[in-house]
Amino acid sequence: MVSDLQVMAAGPQCSKVEVVATLKNGREVCLDPEAPLIKKIVQKILDSGKNN
């Protein structure tokens, strides 16, 4: 499964938001930041950070 999830904002090198998941085997995969499930997961992570 996923061991880490990074959300990188758009910037000079990339005009789009990037979501990169690091799997437990070390492999990194790019996820579509516009996909409804990915949006929901990212929002849940952001909301949990506000509570800490």
PDB file of C-alpha atoms in Angstrom:
ATOM      1  CA  MET A   1       0.000   0.000   0.000  1.00  0.00           C
ATOM      2  CA  VAL A   2       0.984   3.660   0.366  1.00  0.00           C
ATOM      3  CA  SER A   3       3.666   4.664   2.848  1.00  0.00           C
ATOM      4  CA  ASP A   4       3.836   8.380   1.965  1.00  0.00           C
ATOM      5  CA  LEU A   5       1.819  10.925   0.006  1.00  0.00           C
ATOM      6  CA  GLN A   6       3.237  14.230  -1.229  1.00  0.00           C
ATOM      7  CA  VAL A   7       1.270  17.107  -2.700  1.00  0.00           C
ATOM      8  CA  MET A   8       3.404  19.591  -4.601  1.00  0.00           C
ATOM      9  CA  ALA A   9       1.943  22.942  -5.554  1.00  0.00           C
ATOM     10  CA  ALA A  10       2.223  24.324  -9.051  1.00  0.00           C
ATOM     11  CA  GLY A  11       5.349  26.368  -9.573  1.00  0.00           C
ATOM     12  CA  PRO A  12       7.912  27.522 -12.121  1.00  0.00           C
ATOM     13  CA  GLN A  13       8.967  23.975 -13.064  1.00  0.00           C
ATOM     14  CA  CYS A  14       5.470  22.509 -13.264  1.00  0.00           C
ATOM     15  CA  SER A  15       2.287  24.423 -13.982  1.00  0.00           C
ATOM     16  CA  LYS A  16       0.070  21.773 -12.369  1.00  0.00           C
ATOM     17  CA  VAL A  17      -0.370  20.427  -8.853  1.00  0.00           C
ATOM     18  CA  GLU A  18       1.321  17.045  -8.473  1.00  0.00           C
ATOM     19  CA  VAL A  19       0.338  14.217  -6.135  1.00  0.00           C
ATOM     20  CA  VAL A  20       3.017  11.543  -5.687  1.00  0.00           C
ATOM     21  CA  ALA A  21       2.417   8.391  -3.659  1.00  0.00           C
ATOM     22  CA  THR A  22       5.350   6.360  -2.351  1.00  0.00           C
ATOM     23  CA  LEU A  23       4.436   2.711  -2.035  1.00  0.00           C
ATOM     24  CA  LYS A  24       5.730   0.434   0.715  1.00  0.00           C
ATOM     25  CA  ASN A  25       8.052  -1.235  -1.818  1.00  0.00           C
ATOM     26  CA  GLY A  26       9.678   2.174  -2.486  1.00  0.00           C
ATOM     27  CA  ARG A  27       8.094   2.733  -5.882  1.00  0.00           C
ATOM     28  CA  GLU A  28       6.715   6.219  -6.558  1.00  0.00           C
ATOM     29  CA  VAL A  29       3.587   6.755  -8.629  1.00  0.00           C
ATOM     30  CA  CYS A  30       1.934   9.939  -9.835  1.00  0.00           C
ATOM     31  CA  LEU A  31      -1.756  10.309  -9.075  1.00  0.00           C
ATOM     32  CA  ASP A  32      -4.273  12.495 -10.888  1.00  0.00           C
ATOM     33  CA  PRO A  33      -4.952  15.444  -8.548  1.00  0.00           C
ATOM     34  CA  GLU A  34      -8.306  16.013 -10.280  1.00  0.00           C
ATOM     35  CA  ALA A  35      -9.600  12.491  -9.584  1.00  0.00           C
ATOM     36  CA  PRO A  36     -12.465  12.593  -7.039  1.00  0.00           C
ATOM     37  CA  LEU A  37     -10.929   9.913  -4.794  1.00  0.00           C
ATOM     38  CA  ILE A  38      -7.541  11.666  -4.708  1.00  0.00           C
ATOM     39  CA  LYS A  39      -9.210  14.998  -3.900  1.00  0.00           C
ATOM     40  CA  LYS A  40     -11.073  13.338  -1.027  1.00  0.00           C
ATOM     41  CA  ILE A  41      -7.891  11.718   0.360  1.00  0.00           C
ATOM     42  CA  VAL A  42      -5.887  14.951   0.144  1.00  0.00           C
ATOM     43  CA  GLN A  43      -8.696  16.909   1.831  1.00  0.00           C
ATOM     44  CA  LYS A  44      -8.878  14.339   4.632  1.00  0.00           C
ATOM     45  CA  ILE A  45      -5.109  14.648   5.193  1.00  0.00           C
ATOM     46  CA  LEU A  46      -5.308  18.452   5.222  1.00  0.00           C
ATOM     47  CA  ASP A  47      -8.242  18.388   7.654  1.00  0.00           C
ATOM     48  CA  SER A  48      -6.434  16.016  10.017  1.00  0.00           C
ATOM     49  CA  GLY A  49      -3.424  18.349  10.030  1.00  0.00           C
ATOM     50  CA  LYS A  50      -5.635  21.222  11.194  1.00  0.00           C
ATOM     51  CA  ASN A  51      -6.756  19.173  14.196  1.00  0.00           C
ATOM     52  CA  ASN A  52      -3.197  18.505  15.416  1.00  0.00           C
TER      53      ASN A  52
END
